[in-house]
Coordinates of C-alpha atoms in Angstrom, one line a residue:
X1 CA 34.1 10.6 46.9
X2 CA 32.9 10.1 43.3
X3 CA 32.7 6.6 41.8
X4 CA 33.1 4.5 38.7
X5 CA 30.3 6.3 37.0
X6 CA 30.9 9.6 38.1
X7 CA 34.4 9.4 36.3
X8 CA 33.0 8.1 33.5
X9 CA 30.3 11.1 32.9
X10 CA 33.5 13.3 33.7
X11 CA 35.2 12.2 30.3
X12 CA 32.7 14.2 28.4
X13 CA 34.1 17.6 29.6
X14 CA 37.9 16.4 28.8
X15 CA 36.5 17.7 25.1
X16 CA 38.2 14.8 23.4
X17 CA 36.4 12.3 20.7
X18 CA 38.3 9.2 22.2
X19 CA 37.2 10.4 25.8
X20 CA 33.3 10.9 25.1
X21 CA 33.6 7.1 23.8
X22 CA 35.1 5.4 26.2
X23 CA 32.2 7.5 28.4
X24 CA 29.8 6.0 26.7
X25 CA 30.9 2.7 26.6
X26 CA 30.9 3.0 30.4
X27 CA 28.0 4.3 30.8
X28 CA 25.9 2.3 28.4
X29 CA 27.6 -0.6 30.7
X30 CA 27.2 0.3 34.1
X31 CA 23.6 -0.1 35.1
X32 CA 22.8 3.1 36.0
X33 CA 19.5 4.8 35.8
X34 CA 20.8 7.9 34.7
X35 CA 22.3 5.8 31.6
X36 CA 19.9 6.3 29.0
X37 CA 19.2 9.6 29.8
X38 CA 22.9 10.7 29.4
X39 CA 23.2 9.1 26.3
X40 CA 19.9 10.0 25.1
X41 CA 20.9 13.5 25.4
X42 CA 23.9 13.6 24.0
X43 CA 22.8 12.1 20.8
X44 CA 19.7 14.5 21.0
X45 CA 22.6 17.6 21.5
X46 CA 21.2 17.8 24.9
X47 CA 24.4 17.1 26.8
X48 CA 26.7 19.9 28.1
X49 CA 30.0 20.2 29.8
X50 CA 31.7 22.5 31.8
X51 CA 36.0 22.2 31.2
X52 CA 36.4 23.9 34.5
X53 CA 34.6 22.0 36.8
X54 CA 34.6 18.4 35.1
X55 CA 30.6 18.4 35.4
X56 CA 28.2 17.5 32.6
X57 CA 24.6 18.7 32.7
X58 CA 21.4 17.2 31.2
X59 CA 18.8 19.7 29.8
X60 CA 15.9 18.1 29.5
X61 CA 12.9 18.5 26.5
X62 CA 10.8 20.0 29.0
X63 CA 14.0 22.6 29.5
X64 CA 14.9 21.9 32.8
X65 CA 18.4 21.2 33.5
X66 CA 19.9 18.5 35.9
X67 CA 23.4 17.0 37.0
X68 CA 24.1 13.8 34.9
X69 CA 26.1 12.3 37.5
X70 CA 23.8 12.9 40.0
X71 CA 20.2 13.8 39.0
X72 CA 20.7 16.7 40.8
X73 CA 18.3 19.7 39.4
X74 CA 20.6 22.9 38.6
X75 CA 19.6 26.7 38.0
X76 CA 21.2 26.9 35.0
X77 CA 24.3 26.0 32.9
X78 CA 27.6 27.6 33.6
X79 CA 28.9 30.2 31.6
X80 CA 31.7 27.9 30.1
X81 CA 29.2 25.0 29.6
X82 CA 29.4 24.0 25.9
X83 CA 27.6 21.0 24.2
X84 CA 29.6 17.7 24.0
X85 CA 31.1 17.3 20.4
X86 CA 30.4 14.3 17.8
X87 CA 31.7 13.5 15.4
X88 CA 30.1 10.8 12.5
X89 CA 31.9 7.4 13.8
X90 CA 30.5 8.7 17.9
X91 CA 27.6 8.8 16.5
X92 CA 27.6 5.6 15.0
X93 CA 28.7 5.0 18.8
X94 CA 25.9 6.8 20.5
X95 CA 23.1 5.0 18.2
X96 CA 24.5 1.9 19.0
X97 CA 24.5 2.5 22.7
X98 CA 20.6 3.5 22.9
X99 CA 19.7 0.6 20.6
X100 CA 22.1 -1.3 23.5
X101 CA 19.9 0.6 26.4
X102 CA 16.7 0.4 24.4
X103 CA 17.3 -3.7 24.0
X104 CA 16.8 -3.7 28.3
X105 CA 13.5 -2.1 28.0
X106 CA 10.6 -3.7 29.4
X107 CA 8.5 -2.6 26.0
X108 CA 8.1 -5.8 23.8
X109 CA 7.7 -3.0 20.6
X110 CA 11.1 -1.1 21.5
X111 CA 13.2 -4.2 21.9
X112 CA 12.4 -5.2 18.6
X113 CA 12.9 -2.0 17.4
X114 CA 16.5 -2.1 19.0
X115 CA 17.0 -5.5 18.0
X116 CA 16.9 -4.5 14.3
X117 CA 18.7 -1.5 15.0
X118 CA 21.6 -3.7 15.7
X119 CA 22.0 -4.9 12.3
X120 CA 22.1 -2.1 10.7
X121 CA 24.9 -0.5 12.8
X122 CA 26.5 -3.7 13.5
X123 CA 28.6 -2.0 15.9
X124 CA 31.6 -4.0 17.4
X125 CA 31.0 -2.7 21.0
X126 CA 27.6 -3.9 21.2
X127 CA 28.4 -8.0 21.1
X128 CA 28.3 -8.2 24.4
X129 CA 24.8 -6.2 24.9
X130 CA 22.8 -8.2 22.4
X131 CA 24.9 -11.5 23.5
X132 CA 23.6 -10.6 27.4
X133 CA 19.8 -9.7 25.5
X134 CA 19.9 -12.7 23.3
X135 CA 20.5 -14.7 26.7
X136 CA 17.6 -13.4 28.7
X137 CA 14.8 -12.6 25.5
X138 CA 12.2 -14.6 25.1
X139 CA 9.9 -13.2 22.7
X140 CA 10.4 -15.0 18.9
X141 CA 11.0 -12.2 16.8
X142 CA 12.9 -10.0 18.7
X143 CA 15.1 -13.0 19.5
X144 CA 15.3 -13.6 15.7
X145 CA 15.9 -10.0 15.1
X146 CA 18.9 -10.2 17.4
X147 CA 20.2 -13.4 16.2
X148 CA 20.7 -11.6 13.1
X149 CA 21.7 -8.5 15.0
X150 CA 24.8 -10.3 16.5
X151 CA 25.5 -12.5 12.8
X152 CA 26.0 -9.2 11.4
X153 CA 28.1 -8.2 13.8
X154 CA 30.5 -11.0 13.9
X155 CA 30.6 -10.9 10.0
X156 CA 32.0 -7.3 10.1
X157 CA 34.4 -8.3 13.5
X158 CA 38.0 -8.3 11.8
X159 CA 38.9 -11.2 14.8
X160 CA 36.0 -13.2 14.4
X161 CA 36.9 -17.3 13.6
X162 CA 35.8 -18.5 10.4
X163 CA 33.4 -20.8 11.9
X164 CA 31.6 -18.4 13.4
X165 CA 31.4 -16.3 10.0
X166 CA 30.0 -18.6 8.4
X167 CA 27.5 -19.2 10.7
X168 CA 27.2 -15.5 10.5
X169 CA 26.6 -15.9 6.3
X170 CA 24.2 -18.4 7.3
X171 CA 21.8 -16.8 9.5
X172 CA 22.0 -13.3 7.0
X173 CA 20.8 -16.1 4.3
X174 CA 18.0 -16.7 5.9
X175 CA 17.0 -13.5 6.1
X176 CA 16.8 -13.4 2.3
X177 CA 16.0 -9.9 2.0
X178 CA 17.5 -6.8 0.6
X179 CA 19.0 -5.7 3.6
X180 CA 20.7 -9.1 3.8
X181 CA 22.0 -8.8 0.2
X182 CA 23.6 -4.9 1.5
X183 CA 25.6 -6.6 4.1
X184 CA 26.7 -9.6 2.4
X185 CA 27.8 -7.3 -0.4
X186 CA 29.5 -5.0 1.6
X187 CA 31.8 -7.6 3.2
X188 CA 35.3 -6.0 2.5
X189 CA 37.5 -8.3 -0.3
X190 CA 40.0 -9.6 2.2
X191 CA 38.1 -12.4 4.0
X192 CA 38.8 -16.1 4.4
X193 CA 38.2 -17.8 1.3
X194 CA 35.8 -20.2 2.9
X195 CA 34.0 -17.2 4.0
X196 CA 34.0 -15.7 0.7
X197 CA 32.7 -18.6 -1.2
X198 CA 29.9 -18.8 1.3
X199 CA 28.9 -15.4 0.9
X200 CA 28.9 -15.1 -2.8
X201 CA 26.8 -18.6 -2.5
X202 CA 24.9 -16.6 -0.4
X203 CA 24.4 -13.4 -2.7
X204 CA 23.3 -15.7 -5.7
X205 CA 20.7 -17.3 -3.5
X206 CA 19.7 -13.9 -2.3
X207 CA 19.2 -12.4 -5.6
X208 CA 17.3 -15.4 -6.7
X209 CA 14.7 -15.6 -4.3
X210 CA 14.5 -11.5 -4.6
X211 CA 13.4 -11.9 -8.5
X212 CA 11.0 -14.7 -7.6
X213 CA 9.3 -12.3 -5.0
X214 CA 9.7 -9.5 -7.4
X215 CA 7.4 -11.8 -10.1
X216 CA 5.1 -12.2 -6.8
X217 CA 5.0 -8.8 -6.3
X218 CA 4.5 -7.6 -9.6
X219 CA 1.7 -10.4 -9.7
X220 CA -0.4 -8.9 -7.0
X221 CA -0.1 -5.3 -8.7
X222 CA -1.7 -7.1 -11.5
X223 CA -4.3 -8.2 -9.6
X224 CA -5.0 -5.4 -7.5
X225 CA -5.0 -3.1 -11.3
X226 CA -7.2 -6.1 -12.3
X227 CA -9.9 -6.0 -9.7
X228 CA -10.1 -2.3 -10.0
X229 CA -10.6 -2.5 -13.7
X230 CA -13.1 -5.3 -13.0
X231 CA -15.2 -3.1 -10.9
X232 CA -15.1 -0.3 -13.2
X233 CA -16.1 -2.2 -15.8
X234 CA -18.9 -4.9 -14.7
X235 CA -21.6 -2.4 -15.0
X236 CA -20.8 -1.5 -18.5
X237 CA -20.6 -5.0 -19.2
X238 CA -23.8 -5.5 -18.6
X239 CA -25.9 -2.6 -19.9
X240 CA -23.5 -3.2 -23.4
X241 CA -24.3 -6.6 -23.0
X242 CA -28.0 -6.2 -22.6
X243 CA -28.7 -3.5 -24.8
X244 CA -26.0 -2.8 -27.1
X245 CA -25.3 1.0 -25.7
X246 CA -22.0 2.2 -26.1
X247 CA -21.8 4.6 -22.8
X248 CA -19.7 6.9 -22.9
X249 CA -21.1 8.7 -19.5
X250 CA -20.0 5.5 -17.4
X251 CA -17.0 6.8 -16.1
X252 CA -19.5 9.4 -14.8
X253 CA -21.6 7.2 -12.8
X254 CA -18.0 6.2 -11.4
X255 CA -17.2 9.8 -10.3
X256 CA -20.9 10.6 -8.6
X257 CA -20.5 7.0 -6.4
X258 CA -16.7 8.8 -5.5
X259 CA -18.8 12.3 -4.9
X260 CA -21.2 10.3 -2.7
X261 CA -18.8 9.2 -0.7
X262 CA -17.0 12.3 0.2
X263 CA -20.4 13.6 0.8
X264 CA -21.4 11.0 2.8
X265 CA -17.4 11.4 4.7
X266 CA -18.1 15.7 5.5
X267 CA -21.5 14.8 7.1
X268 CA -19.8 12.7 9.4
X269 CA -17.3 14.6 9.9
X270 CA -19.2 17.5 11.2
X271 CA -21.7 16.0 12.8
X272 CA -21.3 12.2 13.7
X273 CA -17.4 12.1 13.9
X274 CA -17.8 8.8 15.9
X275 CA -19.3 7.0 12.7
X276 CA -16.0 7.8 10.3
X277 CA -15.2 4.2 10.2
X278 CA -18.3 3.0 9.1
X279 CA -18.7 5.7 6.5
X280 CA -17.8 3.6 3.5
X281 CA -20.4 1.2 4.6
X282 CA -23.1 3.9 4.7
X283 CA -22.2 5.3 1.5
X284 CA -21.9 2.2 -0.5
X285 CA -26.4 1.8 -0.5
X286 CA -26.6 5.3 -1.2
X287 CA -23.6 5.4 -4.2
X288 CA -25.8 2.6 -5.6
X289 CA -29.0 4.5 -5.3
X290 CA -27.6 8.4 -6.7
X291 CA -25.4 6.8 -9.6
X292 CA -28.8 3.9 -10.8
X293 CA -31.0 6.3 -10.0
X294 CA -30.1 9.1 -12.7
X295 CA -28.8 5.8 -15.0
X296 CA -32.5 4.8 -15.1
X297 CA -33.1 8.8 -15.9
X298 CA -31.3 8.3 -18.3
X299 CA -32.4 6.0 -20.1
X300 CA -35.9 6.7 -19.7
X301 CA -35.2 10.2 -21.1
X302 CA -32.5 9.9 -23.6
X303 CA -31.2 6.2 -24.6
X304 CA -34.5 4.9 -25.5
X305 CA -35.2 7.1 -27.8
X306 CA -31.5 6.1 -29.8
X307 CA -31.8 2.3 -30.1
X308 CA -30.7 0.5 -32.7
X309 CA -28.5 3.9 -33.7
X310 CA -24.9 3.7 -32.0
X311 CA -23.6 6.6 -33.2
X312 CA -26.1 8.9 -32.2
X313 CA -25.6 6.8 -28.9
X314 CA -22.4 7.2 -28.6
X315 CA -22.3 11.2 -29.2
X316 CA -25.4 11.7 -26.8
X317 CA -23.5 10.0 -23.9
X318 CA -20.2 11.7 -24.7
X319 CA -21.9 14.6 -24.4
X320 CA -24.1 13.6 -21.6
X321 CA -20.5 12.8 -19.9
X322 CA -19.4 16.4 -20.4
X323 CA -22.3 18.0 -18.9
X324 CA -21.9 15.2 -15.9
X325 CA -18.0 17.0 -15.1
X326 CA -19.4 20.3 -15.5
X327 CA -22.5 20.0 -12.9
X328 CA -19.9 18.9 -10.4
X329 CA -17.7 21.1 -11.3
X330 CA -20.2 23.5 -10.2
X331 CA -21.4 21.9 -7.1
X332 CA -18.1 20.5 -5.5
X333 CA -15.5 23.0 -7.4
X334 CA -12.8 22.0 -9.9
X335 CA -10.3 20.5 -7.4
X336 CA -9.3 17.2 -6.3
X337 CA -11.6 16.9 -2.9
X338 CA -10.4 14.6 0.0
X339 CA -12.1 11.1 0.7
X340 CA -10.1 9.5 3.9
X341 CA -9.1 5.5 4.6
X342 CA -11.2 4.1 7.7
X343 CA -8.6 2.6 10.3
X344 CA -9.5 -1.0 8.8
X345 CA -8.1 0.1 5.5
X346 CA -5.0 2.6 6.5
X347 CA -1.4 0.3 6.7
X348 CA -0.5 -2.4 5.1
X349 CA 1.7 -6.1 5.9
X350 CA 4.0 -7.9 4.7
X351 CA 4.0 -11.5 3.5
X352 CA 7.4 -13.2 2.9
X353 CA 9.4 -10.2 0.9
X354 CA 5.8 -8.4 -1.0
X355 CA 4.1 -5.5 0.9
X356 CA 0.1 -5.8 0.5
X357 CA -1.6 -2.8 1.6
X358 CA -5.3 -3.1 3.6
X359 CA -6.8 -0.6 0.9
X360 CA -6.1 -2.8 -1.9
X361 CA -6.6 -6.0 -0.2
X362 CA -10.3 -4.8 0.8
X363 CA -10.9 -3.8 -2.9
X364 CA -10.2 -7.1 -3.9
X365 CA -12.5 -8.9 -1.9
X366 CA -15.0 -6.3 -2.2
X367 CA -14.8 -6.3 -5.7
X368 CA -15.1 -10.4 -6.2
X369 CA -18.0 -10.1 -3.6
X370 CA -19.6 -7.9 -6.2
X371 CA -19.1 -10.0 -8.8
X372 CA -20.4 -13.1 -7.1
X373 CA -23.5 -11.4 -5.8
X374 CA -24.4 -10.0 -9.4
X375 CA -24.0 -13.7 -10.7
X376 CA -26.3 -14.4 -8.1
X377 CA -28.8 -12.1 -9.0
X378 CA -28.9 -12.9 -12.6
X379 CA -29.0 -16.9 -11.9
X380 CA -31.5 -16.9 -9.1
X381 CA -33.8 -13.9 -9.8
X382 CA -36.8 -13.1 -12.3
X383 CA -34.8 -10.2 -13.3
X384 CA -32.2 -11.9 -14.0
X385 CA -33.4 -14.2 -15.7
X386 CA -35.2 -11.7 -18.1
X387 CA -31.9 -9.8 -18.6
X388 CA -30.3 -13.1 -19.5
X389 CA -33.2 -13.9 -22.4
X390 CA -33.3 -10.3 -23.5
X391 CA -29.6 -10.8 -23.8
X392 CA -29.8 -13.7 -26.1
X393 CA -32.6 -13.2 -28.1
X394 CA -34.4 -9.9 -27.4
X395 CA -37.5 -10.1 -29.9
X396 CA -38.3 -14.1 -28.5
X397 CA -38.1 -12.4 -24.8
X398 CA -40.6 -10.3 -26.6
X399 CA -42.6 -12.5 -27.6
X400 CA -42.6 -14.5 -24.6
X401 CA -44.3 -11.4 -22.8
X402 CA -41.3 -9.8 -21.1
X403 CA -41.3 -5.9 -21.2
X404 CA -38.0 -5.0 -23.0
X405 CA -38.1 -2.0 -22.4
X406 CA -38.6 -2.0 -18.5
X407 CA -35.8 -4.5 -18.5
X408 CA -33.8 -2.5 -20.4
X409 CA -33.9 0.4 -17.8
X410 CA -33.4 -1.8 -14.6
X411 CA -30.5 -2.9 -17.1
X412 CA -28.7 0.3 -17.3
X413 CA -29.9 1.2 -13.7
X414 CA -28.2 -1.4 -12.5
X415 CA -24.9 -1.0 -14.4
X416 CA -24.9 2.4 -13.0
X417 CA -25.3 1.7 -9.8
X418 CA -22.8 -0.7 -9.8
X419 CA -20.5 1.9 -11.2
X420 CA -21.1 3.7 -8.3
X421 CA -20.3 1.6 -5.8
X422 CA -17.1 1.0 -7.8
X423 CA -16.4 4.3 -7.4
X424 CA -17.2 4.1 -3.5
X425 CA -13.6 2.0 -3.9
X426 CA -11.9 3.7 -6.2
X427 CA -11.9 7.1 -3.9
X428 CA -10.0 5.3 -1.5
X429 CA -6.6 4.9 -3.7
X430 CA -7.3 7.7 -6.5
X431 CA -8.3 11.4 -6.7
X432 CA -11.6 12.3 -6.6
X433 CA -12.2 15.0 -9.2
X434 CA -15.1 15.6 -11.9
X435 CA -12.2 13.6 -14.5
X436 CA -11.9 10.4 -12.2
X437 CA -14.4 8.5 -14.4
X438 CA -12.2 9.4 -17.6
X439 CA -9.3 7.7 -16.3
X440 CA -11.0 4.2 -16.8
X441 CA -13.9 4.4 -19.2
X442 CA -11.3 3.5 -22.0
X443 CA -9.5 0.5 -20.1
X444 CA -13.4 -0.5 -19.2
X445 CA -14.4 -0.9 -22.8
X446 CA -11.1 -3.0 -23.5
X447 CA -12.0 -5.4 -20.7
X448 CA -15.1 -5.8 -21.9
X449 CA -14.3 -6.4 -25.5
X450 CA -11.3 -8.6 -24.6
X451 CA -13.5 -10.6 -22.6
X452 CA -16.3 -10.8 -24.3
X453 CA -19.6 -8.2 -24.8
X454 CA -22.2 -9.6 -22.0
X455 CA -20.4 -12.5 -20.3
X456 CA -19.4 -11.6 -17.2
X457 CA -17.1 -14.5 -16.5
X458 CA -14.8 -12.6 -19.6
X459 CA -14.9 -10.0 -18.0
X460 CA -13.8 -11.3 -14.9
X461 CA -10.4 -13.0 -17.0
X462 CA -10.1 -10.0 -19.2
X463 CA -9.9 -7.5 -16.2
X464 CA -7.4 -9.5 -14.4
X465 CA -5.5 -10.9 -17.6
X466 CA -4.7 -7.2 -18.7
X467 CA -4.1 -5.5 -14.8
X468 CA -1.4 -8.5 -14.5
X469 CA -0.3 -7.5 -18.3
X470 CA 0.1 -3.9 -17.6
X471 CA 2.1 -4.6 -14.5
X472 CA 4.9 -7.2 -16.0
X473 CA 5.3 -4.9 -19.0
X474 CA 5.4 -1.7 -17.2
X475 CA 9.0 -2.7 -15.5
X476 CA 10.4 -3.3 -19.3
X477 CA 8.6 -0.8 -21.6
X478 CA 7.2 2.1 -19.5
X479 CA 3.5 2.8 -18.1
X480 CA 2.8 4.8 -21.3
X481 CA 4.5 2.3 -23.9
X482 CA 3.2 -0.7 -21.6
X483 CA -0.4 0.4 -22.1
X484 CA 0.0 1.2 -26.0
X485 CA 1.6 -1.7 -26.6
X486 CA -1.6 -3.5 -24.3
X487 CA -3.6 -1.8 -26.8
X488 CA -2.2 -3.4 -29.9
X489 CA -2.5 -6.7 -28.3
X490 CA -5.6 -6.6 -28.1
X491 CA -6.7 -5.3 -31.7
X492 CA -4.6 -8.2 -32.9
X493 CA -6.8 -10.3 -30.8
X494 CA -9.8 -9.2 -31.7
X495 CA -9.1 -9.3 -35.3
X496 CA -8.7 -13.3 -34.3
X497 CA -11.6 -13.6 -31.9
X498 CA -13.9 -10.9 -33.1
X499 CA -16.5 -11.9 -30.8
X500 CA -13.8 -12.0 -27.2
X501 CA -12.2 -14.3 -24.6
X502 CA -16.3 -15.8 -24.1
X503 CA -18.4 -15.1 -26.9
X504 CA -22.2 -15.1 -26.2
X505 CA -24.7 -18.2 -27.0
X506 CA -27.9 -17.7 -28.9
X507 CA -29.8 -17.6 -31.8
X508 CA -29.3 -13.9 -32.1
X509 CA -26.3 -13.3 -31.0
X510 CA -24.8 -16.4 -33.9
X511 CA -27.2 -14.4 -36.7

């Protein structure tokens, strides 16, 4: 004799919309292990009924096909067996009901997952479910994800009291976000005027506390734009600090750190897969050593002979730069190659209502570990301390016996290699391509003028003061207007402040 259930499952062949709901109400109700299988099915288009018999089958995704009443395996469908028929509000019905299913699981991950679910159907039929859930759940967020699962529901339940709405109002407030602010705002305009004063309280608050973690938001673009600029442009700092070069082959030194890296990435890759995580770590040494090696080649072989002549400077590294892009051009081919994320910097969280990804955040704090370890070096070391007296007064560091001229090519070995490390980083959230150093040599120059030629502290504040400027103005004028008007900012600053942010101390440099 069939039972309860077995009359419910028999609705679906009755090939009526109001039918197949009340089955799945009954279903999703009943207890039955067969339950979320059924229901599973018939939102996956898996469900089939014959007319003639009454009996719905289950094919499975492995393509078997079973009895849904009974779990009985079958042959194969009858001839007259024809999929169950939804329409947009079952469906509605049929989400609801997994999410229902899904909020008994014994999986911590997919009752949370159901648990949000639930507000954004908010389905009627399901206050009971997540009431029953609610009662038993004991893990924080999924409780609070159903808390605000069942408020939403009761805001949208036409027979709710209006106590309990605005408790409802309440609990999506606190919420604060912009999923809140869609279901406050959707609230049809006949409520309870209690309830609607409390909700447009609510959407004012909302909105509010949205625009202050916008400005957050927007703050840490700024300083993520900031410390990338910072690391592309420390290096130059110092070798136009130190010597006075204008280099215009530093974005290069940027793009063979980046090329190290994805060479470093295809060795492991074919050989030592196991090491992929650890294959920015290995690269970083070697970045530093290819990009300061050829710096110092550099300047042993070309900048030397140019002091005290910036134009000639400037042309020879231009072109210097050119012939750079065109040797890897020819060794790596003119396309964009592929550098991937180690696990530890793939994802990203969220605090309060701002997203941070792990790529940028690792940046970050790489690139103010780079910072403070090259202040160390130039405190606490001999070479720093000779780069420091060049700096301010090269001919009495001359006179004092210090070899200018070796100093100067540690100098621009060093600001190379530092520009390849930086672009170690950079090949993590930008293409790697023969052009990736052009992309910053201009907003390296402007840090370092806004900040102040050779302090490094300037450039520290005039990377992060113009990555946070670029990302409040972008919003309002446009990237490309946001960065031209940047620009004229800063001429009229330096038409103040000739000398930057910092201006250097010495007898020199005040000459």
């Amino acid at each position: 004799m069939a039972g309860p259930f077995e009359d419910s499952v028999a609705k679906f062949a009755n090939d009526e919309f109001s039918d197949t709901e009340d089955a799945v109400g009954e279903i999703a109700s009943s207890g039955n292990p067969l339950a979320s299988p059924i229901i599973s099915a018939l939102q996956d288009g898996r469900l089939s009924a014959d007319p003639d018999s009454k009996k719905v089958f289950i094919t499975q995704p492995d393509g078997k096909i079973i009895d849904a009443a009974t779990g009985a395996a079958v042959d194969k469908l009858p001839d007259n067996a024809a999929a169950v028929r939804l329409n947009n509000r079952l469906r509605r019905t049929v989400d609801a009901a997994v999410g229902g299913l899904t909020l008994m699981s014994s999986d911590p991950a997919k009752r949370l997952s159901a648990a949000q679910s639930v507000l954004k159907s908010h389905e009627e039929s399901m206050l009971p479910t997540v009431d029953s859930a609610l009662a038993k759940e004991t893990n924080k967020s999924t409780r609070q994800a159903l808390a605000e699962g069942r408020a939403a529901i009761i805001l949208f339940k036409s027979d709710a009291s209006d106590s309990d709405k605005l408790d409802a109002v309440a609990v999506i407030k606190a919420r604060g976000d912009q999923e809140a602010l869609a279901l406050l705002t959707s609230l049809d305009a006949g409520q309870p005027p209690l309830v609607a004063k409390a909700a447009a309280s609510a959407i004012s608050s909302i909105q509010s506390n949205l625009a202050l973690w916008s400005t957050v938001q927007n703050a840490w673009y700024g300083l993520s734009l900031g410390s990338v600029l910072l690391l592309a442009a420390i290096g130059l700092a110092i070798t136009f600090g130190v010597m006075g070069v204008i280099n215009m082959a530093h974005g290069e030194m940027v793009m063979l750190g980046a090329y190290t890296t994805f060479a470093v990435q295809e060795v492991i890759r074919t050989s030592y897969p196991g090491l992929f995580d650890y294959s920015l770590l290995i690269a970083l040494p070697l970045a530093f050593l290819v990009a300061g090696g050829i710096g110092v080649l550099i300047e042993r072989s070309i900048i030397r002979f140019l002091y005290g002549r910036p134009l000639e400077t400037l042309l020879a590294t231009w072109g210097l730069s050119l012939v750079l892009q065109q040797a890897v051009r020819t060794l790596f081919g003119p396309t964009n190659r592929e550098v991937g994320n180690p696990s530890w910097m793939s994802g990203a969280f969220e605090v309060g209502q701002i997203t941070i990804t792990y790529n940028r955040l690792w940046i970050f704090c790489f690139t103010l570990a780079v910072f403070a370890i090259l202040l160390a070096m130039l405190r606490y070391t001999a070479l720093g301390l000779e780069m420091r007296a060049v700096t301010q007064n090269r001919r009495m560091a001359a006179s004092m016996g210090i070899a200018t001229s070796r100093v100067d090519a540690l100098t621009f070995g060093l600001g190379s290699g530092i520009a390849g490390i930086a672009g170690v980083a950079l090949s993590q959230i930008d293409n790697v391509s023969p052009n990736l150093g052009q992309s910053y040599i201009i907003d390296s120059f402007m840090v370092v003028v806004f900040g102040g030629v050779g302090n490094l502290w300037g450039t520290l504040v005039g990377a992060f003061t113009l990555g946070i400027a670029n990302k409040f103005l972008e919003p309002v004028a446009g990237a490309v207007l946001g960065k031209i008007a940047i620009l004229v900012l800063i001429i009229l600053f330096i038409q103040k402040r000739p000398r930057g942010l910092f201006a250097l101390k010495g007898r020199a440099v005040e000459a």
